[in-house]
PDB file of C-alpha atoms in Angstrom:
ATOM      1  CA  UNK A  30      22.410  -3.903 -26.733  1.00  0.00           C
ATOM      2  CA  UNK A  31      19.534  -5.443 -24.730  1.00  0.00           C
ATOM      3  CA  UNK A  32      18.070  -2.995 -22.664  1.00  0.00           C
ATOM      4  CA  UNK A  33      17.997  -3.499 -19.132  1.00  0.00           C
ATOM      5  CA  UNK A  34      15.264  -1.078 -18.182  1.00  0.00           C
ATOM      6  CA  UNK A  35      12.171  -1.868 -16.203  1.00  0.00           C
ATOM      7  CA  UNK A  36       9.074  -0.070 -15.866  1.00  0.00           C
ATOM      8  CA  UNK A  37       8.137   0.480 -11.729  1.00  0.00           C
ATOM      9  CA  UNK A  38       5.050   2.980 -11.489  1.00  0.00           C
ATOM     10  CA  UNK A  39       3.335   6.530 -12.095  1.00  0.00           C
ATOM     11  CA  UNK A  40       2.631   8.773 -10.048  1.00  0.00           C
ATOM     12  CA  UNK A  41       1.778  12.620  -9.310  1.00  0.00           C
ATOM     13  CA  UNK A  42       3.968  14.862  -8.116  1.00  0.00           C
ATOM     14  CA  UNK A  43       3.059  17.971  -7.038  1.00  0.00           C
ATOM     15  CA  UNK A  44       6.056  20.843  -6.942  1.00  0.00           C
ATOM     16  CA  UNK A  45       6.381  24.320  -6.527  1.00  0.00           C
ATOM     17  CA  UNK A  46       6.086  25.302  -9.857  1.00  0.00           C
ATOM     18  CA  UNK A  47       3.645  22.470 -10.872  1.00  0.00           C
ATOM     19  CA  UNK A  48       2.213  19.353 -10.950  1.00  0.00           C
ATOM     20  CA  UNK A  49       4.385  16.667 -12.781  1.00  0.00           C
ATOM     21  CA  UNK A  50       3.793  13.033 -13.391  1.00  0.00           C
ATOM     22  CA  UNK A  51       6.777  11.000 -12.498  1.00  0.00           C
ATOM     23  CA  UNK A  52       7.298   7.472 -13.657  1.00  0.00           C
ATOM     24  CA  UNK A  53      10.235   5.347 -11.915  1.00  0.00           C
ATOM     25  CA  UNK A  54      12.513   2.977 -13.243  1.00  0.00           C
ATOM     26  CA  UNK A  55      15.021   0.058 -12.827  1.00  0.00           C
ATOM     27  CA  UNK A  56      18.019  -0.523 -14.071  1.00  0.00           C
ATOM     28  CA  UNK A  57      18.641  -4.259 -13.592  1.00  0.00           C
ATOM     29  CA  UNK A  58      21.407  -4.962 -14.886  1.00  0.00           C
ATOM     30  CA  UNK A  59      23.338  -1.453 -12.626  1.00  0.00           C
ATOM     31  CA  UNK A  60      20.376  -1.786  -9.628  1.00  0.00           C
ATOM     32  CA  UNK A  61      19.889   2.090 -10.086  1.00  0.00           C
ATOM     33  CA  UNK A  62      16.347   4.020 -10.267  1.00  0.00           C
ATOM     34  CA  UNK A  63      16.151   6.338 -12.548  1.00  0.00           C
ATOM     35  CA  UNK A  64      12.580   8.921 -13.492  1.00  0.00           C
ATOM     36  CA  UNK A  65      10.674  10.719 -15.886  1.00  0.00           C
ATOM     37  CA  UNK A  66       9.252  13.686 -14.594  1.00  0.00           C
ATOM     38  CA  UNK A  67       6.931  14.840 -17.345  1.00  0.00           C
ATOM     39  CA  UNK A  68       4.221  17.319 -17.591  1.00  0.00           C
ATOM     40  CA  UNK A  69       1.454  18.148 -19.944  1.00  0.00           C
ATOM     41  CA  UNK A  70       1.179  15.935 -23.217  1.00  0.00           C
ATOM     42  CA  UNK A  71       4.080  14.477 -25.036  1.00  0.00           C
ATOM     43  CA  UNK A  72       2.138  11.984 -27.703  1.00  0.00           C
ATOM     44  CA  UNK A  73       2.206  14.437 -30.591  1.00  0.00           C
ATOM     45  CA  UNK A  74       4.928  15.483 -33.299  1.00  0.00           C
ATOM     46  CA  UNK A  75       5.834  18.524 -31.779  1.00  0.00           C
ATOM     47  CA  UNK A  76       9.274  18.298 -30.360  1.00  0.00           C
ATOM     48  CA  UNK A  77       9.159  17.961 -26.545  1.00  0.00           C
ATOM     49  CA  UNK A  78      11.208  20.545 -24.003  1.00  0.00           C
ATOM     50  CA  UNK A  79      13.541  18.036 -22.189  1.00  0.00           C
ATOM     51  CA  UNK A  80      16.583  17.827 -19.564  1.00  0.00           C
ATOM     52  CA  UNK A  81      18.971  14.655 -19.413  1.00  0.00           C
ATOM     53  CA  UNK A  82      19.747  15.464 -15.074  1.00  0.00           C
ATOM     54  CA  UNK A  83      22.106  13.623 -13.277  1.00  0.00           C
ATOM     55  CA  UNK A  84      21.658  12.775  -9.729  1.00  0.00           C
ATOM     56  CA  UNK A  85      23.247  15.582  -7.553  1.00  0.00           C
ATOM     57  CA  UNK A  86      22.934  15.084  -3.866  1.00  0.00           C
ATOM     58  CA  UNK A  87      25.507  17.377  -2.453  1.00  0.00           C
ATOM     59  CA  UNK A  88      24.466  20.621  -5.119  1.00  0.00           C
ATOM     60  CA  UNK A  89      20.002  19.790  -4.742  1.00  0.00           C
ATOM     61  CA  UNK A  90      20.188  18.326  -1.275  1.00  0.00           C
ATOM     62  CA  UNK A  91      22.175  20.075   0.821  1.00  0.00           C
ATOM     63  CA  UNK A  92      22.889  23.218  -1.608  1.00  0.00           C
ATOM     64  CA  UNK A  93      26.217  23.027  -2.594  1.00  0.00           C
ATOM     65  CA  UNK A  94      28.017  26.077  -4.027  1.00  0.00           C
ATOM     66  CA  UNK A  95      30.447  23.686  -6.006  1.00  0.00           C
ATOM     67  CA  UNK A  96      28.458  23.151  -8.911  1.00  0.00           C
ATOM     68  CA  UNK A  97      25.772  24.657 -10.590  1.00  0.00           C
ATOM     69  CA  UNK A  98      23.387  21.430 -10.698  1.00  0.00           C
ATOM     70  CA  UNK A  99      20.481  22.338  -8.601  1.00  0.00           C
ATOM     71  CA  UNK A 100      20.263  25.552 -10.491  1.00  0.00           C
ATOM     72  CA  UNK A 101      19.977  23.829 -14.049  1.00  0.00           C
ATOM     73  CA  UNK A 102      17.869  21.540 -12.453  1.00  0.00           C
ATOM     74  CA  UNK A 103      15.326  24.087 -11.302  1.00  0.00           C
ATOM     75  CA  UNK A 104      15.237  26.094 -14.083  1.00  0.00           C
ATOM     76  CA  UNK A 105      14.523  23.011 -16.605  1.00  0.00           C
ATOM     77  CA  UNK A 106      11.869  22.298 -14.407  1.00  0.00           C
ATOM     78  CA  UNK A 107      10.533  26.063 -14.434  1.00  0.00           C
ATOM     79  CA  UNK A 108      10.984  26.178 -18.323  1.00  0.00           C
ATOM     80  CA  UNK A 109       8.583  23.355 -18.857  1.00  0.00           C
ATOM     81  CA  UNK A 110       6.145  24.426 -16.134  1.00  0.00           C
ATOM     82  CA  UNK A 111       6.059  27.396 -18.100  1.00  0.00           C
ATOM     83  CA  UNK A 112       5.519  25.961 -21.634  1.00  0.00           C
ATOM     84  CA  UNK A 113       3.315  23.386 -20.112  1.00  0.00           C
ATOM     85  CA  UNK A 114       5.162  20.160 -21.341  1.00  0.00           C
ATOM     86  CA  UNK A 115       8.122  18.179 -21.417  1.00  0.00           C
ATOM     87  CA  UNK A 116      10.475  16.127 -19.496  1.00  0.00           C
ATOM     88  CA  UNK A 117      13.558  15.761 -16.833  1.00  0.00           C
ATOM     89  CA  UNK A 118      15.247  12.626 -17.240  1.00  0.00           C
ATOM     90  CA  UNK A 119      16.696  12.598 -14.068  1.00  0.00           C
ATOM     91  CA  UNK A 120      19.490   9.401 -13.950  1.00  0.00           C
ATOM     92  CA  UNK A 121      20.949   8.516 -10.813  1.00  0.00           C
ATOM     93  CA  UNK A 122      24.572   8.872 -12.078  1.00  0.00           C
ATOM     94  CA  UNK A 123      26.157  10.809  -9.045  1.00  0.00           C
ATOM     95  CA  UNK A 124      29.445  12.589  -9.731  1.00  0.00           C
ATOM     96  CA  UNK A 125      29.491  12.475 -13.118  1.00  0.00           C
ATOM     97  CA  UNK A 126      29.086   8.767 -12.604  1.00  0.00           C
ATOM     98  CA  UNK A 127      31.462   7.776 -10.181  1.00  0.00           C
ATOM     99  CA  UNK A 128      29.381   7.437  -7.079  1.00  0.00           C
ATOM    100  CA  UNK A 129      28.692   9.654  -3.993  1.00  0.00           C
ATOM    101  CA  UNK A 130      31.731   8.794  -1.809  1.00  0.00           C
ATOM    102  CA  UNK A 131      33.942   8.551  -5.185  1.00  0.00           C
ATOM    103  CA  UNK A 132      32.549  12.719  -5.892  1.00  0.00           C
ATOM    104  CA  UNK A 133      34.009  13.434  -2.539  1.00  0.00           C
ATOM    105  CA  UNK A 134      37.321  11.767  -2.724  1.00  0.00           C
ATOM    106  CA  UNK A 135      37.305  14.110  -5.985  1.00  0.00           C
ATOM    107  CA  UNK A 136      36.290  17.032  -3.840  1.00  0.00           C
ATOM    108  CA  UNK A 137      39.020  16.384  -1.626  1.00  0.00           C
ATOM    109  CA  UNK A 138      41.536  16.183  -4.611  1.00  0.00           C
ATOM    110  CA  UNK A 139      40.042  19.484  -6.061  1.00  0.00           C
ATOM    111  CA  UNK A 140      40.330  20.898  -2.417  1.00  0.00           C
ATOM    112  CA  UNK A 141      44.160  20.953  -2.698  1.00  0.00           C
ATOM    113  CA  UNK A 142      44.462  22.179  -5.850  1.00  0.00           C
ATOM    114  CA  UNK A 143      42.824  20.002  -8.847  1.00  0.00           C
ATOM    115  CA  UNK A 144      40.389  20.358 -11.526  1.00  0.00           C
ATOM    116  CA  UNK A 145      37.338  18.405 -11.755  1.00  0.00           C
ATOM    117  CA  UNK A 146      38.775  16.549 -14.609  1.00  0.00           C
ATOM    118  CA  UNK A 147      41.938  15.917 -12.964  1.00  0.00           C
ATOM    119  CA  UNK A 148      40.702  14.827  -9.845  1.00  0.00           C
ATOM    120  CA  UNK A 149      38.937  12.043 -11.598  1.00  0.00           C
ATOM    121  CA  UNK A 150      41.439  10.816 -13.066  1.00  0.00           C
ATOM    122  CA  UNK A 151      43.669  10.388  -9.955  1.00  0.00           C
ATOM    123  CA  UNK A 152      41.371   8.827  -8.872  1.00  0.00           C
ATOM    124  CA  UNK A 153      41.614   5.970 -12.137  1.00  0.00           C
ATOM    125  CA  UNK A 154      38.135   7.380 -13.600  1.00  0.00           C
ATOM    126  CA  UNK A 155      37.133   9.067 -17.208  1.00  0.00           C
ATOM    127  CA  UNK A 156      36.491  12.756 -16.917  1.00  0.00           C
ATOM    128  CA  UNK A 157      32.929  11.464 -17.588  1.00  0.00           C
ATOM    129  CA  UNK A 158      31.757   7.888 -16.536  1.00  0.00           C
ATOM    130  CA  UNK A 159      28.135   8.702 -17.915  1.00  0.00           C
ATOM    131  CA  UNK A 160      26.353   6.925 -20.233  1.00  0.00           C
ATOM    132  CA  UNK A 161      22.620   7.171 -21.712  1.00  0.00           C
ATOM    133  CA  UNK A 162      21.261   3.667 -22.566  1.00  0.00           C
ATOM    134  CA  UNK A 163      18.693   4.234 -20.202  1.00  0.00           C
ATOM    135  CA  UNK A 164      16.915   7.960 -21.617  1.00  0.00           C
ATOM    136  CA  UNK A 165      16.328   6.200 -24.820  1.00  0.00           C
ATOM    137  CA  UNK A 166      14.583   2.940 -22.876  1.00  0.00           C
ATOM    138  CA  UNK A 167      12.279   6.162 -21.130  1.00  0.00           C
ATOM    139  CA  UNK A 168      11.939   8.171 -24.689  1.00  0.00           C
ATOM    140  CA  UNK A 169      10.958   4.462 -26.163  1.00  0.00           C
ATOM    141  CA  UNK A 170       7.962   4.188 -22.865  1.00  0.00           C
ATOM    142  CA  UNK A 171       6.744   7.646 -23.004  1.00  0.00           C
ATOM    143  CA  UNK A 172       6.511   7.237 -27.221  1.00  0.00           C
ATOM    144  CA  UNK A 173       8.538  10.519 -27.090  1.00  0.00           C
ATOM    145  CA  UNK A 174       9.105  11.566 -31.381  1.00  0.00           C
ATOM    146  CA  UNK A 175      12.089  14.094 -31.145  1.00  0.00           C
ATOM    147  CA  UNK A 176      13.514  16.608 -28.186  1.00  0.00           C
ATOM    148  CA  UNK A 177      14.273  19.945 -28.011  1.00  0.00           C
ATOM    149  CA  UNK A 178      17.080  19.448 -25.274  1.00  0.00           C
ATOM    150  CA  UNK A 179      18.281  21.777 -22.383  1.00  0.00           C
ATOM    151  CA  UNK A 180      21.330  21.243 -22.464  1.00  0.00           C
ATOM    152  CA  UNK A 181      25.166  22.980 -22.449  1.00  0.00           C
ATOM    153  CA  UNK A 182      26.472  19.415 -23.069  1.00  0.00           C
ATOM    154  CA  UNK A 183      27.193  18.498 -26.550  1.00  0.00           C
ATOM    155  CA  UNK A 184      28.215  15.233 -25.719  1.00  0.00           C
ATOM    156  CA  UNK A 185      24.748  14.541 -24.406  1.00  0.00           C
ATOM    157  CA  UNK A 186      23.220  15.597 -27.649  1.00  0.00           C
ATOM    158  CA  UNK A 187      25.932  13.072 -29.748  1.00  0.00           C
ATOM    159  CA  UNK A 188      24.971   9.996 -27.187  1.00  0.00           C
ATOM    160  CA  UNK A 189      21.427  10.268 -28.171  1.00  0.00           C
ATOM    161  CA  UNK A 190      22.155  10.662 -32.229  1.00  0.00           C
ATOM    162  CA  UNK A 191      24.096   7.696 -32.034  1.00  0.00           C
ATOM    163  CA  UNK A 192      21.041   6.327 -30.026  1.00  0.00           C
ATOM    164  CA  UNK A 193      18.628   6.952 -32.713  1.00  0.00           C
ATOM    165  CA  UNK A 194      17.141   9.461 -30.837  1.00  0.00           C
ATOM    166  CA  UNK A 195      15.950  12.938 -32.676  1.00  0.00           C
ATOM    167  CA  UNK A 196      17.329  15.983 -31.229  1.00  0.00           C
ATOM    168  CA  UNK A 197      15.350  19.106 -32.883  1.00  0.00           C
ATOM    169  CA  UNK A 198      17.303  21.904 -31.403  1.00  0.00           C
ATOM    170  CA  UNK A 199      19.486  22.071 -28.341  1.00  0.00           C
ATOM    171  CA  UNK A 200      18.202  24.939 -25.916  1.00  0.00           C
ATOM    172  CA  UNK A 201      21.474  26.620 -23.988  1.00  0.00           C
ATOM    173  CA  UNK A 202      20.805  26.585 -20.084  1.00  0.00           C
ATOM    174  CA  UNK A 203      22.489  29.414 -18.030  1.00  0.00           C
ATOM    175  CA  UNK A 204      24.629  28.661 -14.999  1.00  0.00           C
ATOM    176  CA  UNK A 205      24.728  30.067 -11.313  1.00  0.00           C
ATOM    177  CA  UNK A 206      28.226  31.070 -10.793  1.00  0.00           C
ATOM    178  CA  UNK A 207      29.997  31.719  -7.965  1.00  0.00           C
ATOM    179  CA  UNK A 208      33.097  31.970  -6.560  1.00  0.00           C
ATOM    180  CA  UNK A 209      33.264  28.317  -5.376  1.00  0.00           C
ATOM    181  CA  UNK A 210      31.996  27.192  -8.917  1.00  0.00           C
ATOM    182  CA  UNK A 211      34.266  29.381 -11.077  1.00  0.00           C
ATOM    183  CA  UNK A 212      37.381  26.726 -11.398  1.00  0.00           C
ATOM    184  CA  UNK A 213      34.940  24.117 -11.910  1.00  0.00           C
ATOM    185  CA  UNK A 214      32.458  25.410 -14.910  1.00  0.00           C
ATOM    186  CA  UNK A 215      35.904  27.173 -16.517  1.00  0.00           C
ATOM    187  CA  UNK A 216      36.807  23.904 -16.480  1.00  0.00           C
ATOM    188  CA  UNK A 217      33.539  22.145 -18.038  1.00  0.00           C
ATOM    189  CA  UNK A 218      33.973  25.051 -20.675  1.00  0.00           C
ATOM    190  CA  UNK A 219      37.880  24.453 -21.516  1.00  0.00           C
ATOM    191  CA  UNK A 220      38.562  20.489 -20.703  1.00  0.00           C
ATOM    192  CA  UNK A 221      34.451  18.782 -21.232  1.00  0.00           C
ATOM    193  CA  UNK A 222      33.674  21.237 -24.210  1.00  0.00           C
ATOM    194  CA  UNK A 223      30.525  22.575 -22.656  1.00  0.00           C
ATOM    195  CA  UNK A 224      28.949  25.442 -24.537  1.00  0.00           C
ATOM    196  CA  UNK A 225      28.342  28.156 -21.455  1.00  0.00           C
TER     197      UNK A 225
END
């Protein structure tokens, strides 16, 4: 498949528990932006600390108790400020991939009664719309060797073997939990396979 992933720009980007370098890019052929946001140096053979993060506006914007997103996606980012290096790839695939105002049709579904899963596929969508084409485009720019992934997702780890790309180890992330999450990681756990 040709890839369809531009370059944009670098920049700083100073956070809370670091300084990161973020580099944006375009997806032409889907007119998303998607970024590396990397730290510390990744051009040697040592495996490099990453997270594969999708977009989550409700859970890091406006701190959502329905998932556990903007937890995972704060710890990666504290687990490579504290090793000094890696990488979020952070994909702007909201929902699981169905869009913003798709997630909250969905949340309305789950509000009277359904799963996560289920509500998606009322809605005429795969549990999981995702794909990955565009990480190994990134791992290709940053000359990334092999990952050691954050991840409780085997299926992300299986997207990026068939990729080409060299997973060294997967590191298990923990999970906020609460009692507006519980139905929805049970069911990550028992329907998506996710190791928690």
């Amino acid at each position: 498949m040709t890839s369809t992933l531009k370059f944009i720009e670098t920049s700083k980007l100073p956070t809370d528990v670091g300084e990161f370098t973020v580099h944006a890019f375009t997806d032409q052929k889907e007119s998303k932006d998607h970024l590396a946001i990397c730290m510390g140096d990744l051009l040697t053979n040592e495996p490099v600390l990453s997270r594969i993060h999708s977009q989550c506006i409700t859970g890091e914007s406006f701190f959502s108790m329905r998932c556990d997103c903007r937890y995972q996606l704060t710890e990666s980012l504290q687990q490579i400020a504290n090793v000094g290096r890696g990488v979020v790839f952070y994909l702007q695939q909201e929902g699981r991939g169905i869009g913003l105002s798709n997630k909250i049709k969905a949340y309305s579904l789950q509000d009277k009664g359904l799963d996560t899963v289920e509500a998606n596929h009322q809605l005429g969508f795969k549990e999981d719309e995702r794909t990955y084409e565009t990480v190994s485009g990134m791992i290709k720019f940053l000359a990334i060797k092999k990952l050691d992934l954050m991840t409780n997702n085997p299926k992300k780890i299986k997207a990026l073997k068939d990729m080409g790309v060299e997973v060294n180890q997967r590191i298990p992330l923990s999970t906020d939990t609460n009692k507006y999450n519980e139905k929805y990681i049970s069911t990550k756990i028992n329907k998506l396979g996710h190791l928690l």
